[in-house]
C-alpha positions as MATLAB code, in Angstrom:
seq = 'MTSAFEKIPPTPLCQRGARGDFVWVSAKLNSLGSRGWLSALSSVLVFAWIPVGAAPAWGAKAAPQSLPAAPETPALLTPGDTGEARIWGTVRAVPDGKHLVVVTPEVGRLEVRLIGVEPPEPPHPGRDGASSNSGQPFGPEAVKYLRDLVLNKQVQLDLYGKSGSGRTLAVVWLGDINVNRTLVKEGFAWLSPSVPVTKVRVELEVAERQAQVGKYGLWALPRPEPPWEFRKRHHLPAE';
ca = [
      37.003   85.416   21.016;
      34.578   83.694   18.690;
      35.750   80.298   17.396;
      36.104   79.956   13.639;
      33.834   76.931   13.608;
      31.057   78.829   15.400;
      30.652   80.895   12.182;
      29.598   77.789   10.236;
      25.816   77.856    9.719;
      24.001   74.638   10.527;
      23.455   72.476    7.459;
      21.745   69.105    6.984;
      24.046   66.178    7.585;
      22.186   63.715    5.383;
      20.728   64.320    1.965;
      19.524   61.573   -0.401;
      20.803   61.895   -3.985;
      18.462   62.052   -6.961;
      19.025   58.387   -7.735;
      18.610   57.341   -4.130;
      21.884   55.390   -4.304;
      23.983   57.463   -1.916;
      23.730   59.405    1.302;
      25.765   62.545    0.933;
      27.411   63.838    4.062;
      28.511   67.440    3.523;
      29.823   70.251    5.644;
      30.117   73.804    4.380;
      32.856   75.923    5.851;
      32.765   79.710    5.508;
      35.778   81.636    4.329;
      37.923   82.590    7.257;
      39.649   85.683    5.860;
      43.247   85.631    4.846;
      44.124   82.323    6.288;
      44.795   80.316    3.160;
      44.843   76.913    4.770;
      41.333   77.508    5.967;
      40.280   78.984    2.620;
      41.307   75.706    1.013;
      38.783   74.054    3.297;
      36.015   76.505    2.361;
      34.079   73.678    0.825;
      34.475   70.055    1.807;
      32.417   67.298    0.261;
      32.511   63.882    1.780;
      30.979   60.873    0.060;
      29.826   57.788    1.903;
      28.341   54.704    0.327;
      25.353   53.492    2.266;
      22.799   51.020    0.752;
      19.349   52.443    0.135;
      17.063   51.799    3.067;
      19.929   51.145    5.489;
      19.493   54.509    7.249;
      16.157   56.023    8.270;
      15.123   59.472    7.029;
      16.458   62.408    8.991;
      14.545   62.848   12.179;
      12.664   59.506   11.798;
      12.730   56.955   14.565;
      14.331   53.613   13.862;
      11.884   50.746   13.608;
      11.978   48.483   16.640;
      13.859   45.250   16.064;
      11.638   42.204   16.466;
      12.910   39.351   18.588;
      13.642   36.058   16.797;
      10.763   33.630   16.954;
      11.100   30.851   19.480;
      11.670   27.411   17.914;
       8.517   25.383   17.530;
       8.099   22.371   19.724;
       7.696   19.358   17.403;
       4.291   17.782   17.669;
       3.792   14.056   18.021;
       4.535   12.548   14.634;
       1.435   10.861   13.277;
       1.174    8.519   10.303;
      -2.053    9.946    8.964;
      -5.575   10.972    9.804;
      -6.439    7.661   11.403;
      -3.140    6.609   12.949;
      -2.507    7.206   16.639;
       1.260    7.655   16.700;
       4.560    6.686   15.165;
       7.311    5.182   17.306;
      10.642    3.442   16.859;
      11.761    0.102   18.229;
      13.871   -3.003   17.706;
      12.353   -6.333   16.679;
      13.332   -8.949   19.240;
      11.168  -11.886   18.142;
       9.087  -13.055   15.170;
       6.710  -15.763   16.469;
       4.932  -16.227   13.128;
       4.140  -14.478    9.852;
       1.973  -11.712   11.323;
       3.234  -11.040   14.855;
       6.345   -9.307   16.179;
       7.794   -8.545   19.579;
       9.220   -5.014   19.488;
      11.077   -3.204   22.260;
      10.675    0.584   22.166;
      12.175    3.334   24.344;
       8.731    4.937   24.775;
       6.631    2.025   25.986;
       9.016   -0.874   26.417;
       7.956   -4.287   25.116;
       5.160   -4.408   22.537;
       3.404   -7.397   21.014;
       2.618   -6.211   17.508;
       0.050   -7.513   15.028;
       0.762   -6.474   11.438;
      -2.474   -4.770   10.428;
      -4.230   -5.944    7.277;
      -2.151   -9.059    6.492;
      -3.093  -12.731    6.721;
      -0.176  -15.096    6.031;
      -0.762  -18.804    5.359;
      -1.163  -20.853    8.494;
       2.038  -22.567    9.654;
       1.935  -26.112   11.081;
       0.200  -26.286   14.453;
       1.690  -28.618   17.064;
      -0.621  -31.131   18.658;
      -0.235  -33.191   21.790;
       3.207  -34.558   22.645;
       4.748  -32.380   19.969;
       2.938  -34.074   17.114;
       1.481  -31.841   14.410;
      -2.274  -31.640   14.450;
      -2.113  -30.400   10.866;
       0.616  -29.641    8.406;
      -0.430  -26.036    7.922;
      -0.752  -24.323    4.561;
       1.660  -24.067    1.652;
       4.000  -21.097    2.063;
       3.227  -20.903    5.775;
       6.788  -21.691    6.945;
       8.211  -19.637    4.063;
       6.220  -16.596    5.163;
       7.573  -16.859    8.715;
      11.147  -17.240    7.471;
      10.780  -14.303    5.074;
       9.497  -11.994    7.806;
      12.114  -13.173   10.300;
      14.975  -12.664    7.861;
      13.627   -9.236    6.970;
      13.166   -7.616   10.393;
      14.615   -9.679   13.255;
      17.012   -7.634   15.431;
      16.538   -4.591   13.222;
      15.251   -1.150   14.063;
      11.787   -0.498   12.683;
       9.213    2.253   12.746;
       5.650    1.516   13.809;
       2.522    3.336   12.678;
       0.101    2.439   15.468;
      -3.614    1.814   14.894;
      -5.021    0.734   18.223;
      -5.408   -2.800   19.542;
      -6.521   -6.114   18.102;
      -9.171   -8.286   19.734;
      -6.418  -10.203   21.550;
      -4.866   -7.006   22.913;
      -1.910   -6.802   20.533;
      -0.882   -3.482   19.029;
      -2.041   -3.072   15.422;
       0.663   -1.479   13.307;
       2.102   -0.855    9.893;
       5.788   -1.731   10.213;
       8.469    0.199    8.322;
      12.031   -0.983    7.760;
      13.564    2.197    6.401;
      11.493    2.929    3.298;
      10.101   -0.621    3.142;
       6.477   -1.062    4.165;
       6.710   -4.559    5.671;
       2.945   -5.203    5.617;
       2.691   -4.299    1.950;
       5.835   -6.253    1.056;
       4.462   -9.468    2.577;
       1.320   -9.180    0.464;
       3.098   -8.046   -2.695;
       5.597  -10.928   -2.548;
       2.837  -13.492   -2.150;
       3.486  -14.361    1.501;
       0.169  -13.045    2.811;
      -3.418  -12.274    1.838;
      -5.159   -9.000    2.438;
      -7.299   -9.385    5.551;
     -11.044   -9.459    4.738;
     -11.688   -6.609    7.185;
      -9.244   -3.700    7.473;
     -10.650   -0.719    9.410;
      -8.141    1.811    8.028;
      -8.984    2.909    4.482;
      -5.475    4.020    3.522;
      -3.947    0.727    4.667;
      -6.616   -1.335    2.938;
      -6.236    0.446   -0.416;
      -2.447   -0.001   -0.434;
      -2.759   -3.699    0.386;
      -5.437   -4.221   -2.279;
      -3.018   -2.902   -4.904;
      -0.206   -5.090   -3.541;
      -2.384   -8.204   -3.587;
      -3.448   -7.556   -7.164;
       0.203   -7.232   -8.190;
       1.003  -10.578   -6.546;
      -1.948  -12.273   -8.248;
      -0.986  -10.979  -11.684;
       2.645  -11.940  -11.203;
       1.746  -15.281   -9.593;
       4.141  -14.612   -6.747;
       4.413  -16.928   -3.774;
       1.100  -18.538   -2.780;
      -0.556  -17.168   -5.928;
       1.449  -19.648   -7.970;
      -0.790  -22.364   -6.491;
      -3.780  -23.463   -8.597;
      -6.376  -22.815   -5.857;
      -4.868  -21.042   -2.825;
      -7.100  -21.288    0.227;
      -7.426  -18.155    2.369;
      -6.160  -18.768    5.908;
      -9.452  -17.725    7.570;
     -11.202  -20.518    5.654;
      -8.420  -22.944    6.557;
      -8.748  -22.056   10.252;
     -12.511  -22.464   10.121;
     -12.199  -25.865    8.489;
      -9.673  -27.043   11.080;
     -11.321  -25.276   14.050;
      -8.247  -23.135   14.705;
      -8.224  -19.810   16.543;
      -7.867  -16.659   14.504;
      -4.968  -15.319   16.576;
];
């Protein structure tokens, strides 16, 4: 005996409406004679809401799903075109107004020279603890200012190679504070006469001009003597 549902001709299962907003799923049932309950089902229309583009066209192959991209490995953070690297560390000592001892997890202990700054010379001890000279005005103040600012604090170092004495040249950051620039801007240091990094030199030139105009720190003196001239006059080493 032939099943009633075998009399149903094949019809498309998916048709896109004129507006493209629906996929209409319909099934057409033929009349099955005198059986009223089947006659009531002679035409069944089923609506299904499916967003446009969610289902491929009939007979089309589904587009292959692309795998999520692998996370990028972060490159070494660099401070700029001329900087070598940027590292973190904790300041453990401030010997004077331009040198720091920083301990970092990457390289351990570093002796750091603040690039581009020349603070006033502090007093230099002579034989038997006597001072060979009294140093320059604002020399001790510059050391105290730097020590109070960074000692035992975590800093970020933009590294720029080595100085002639083998110390690491760096721009030191305390959060958003550029320590090198702050020393110059507050009148606790001159701009060094020779700074090999253009970006660093330009920033320090602006800071020095601001200190001169505002007469901050050493610029309040009538004739401040640059420390390199002071060292030459007193036959003192540069570092």
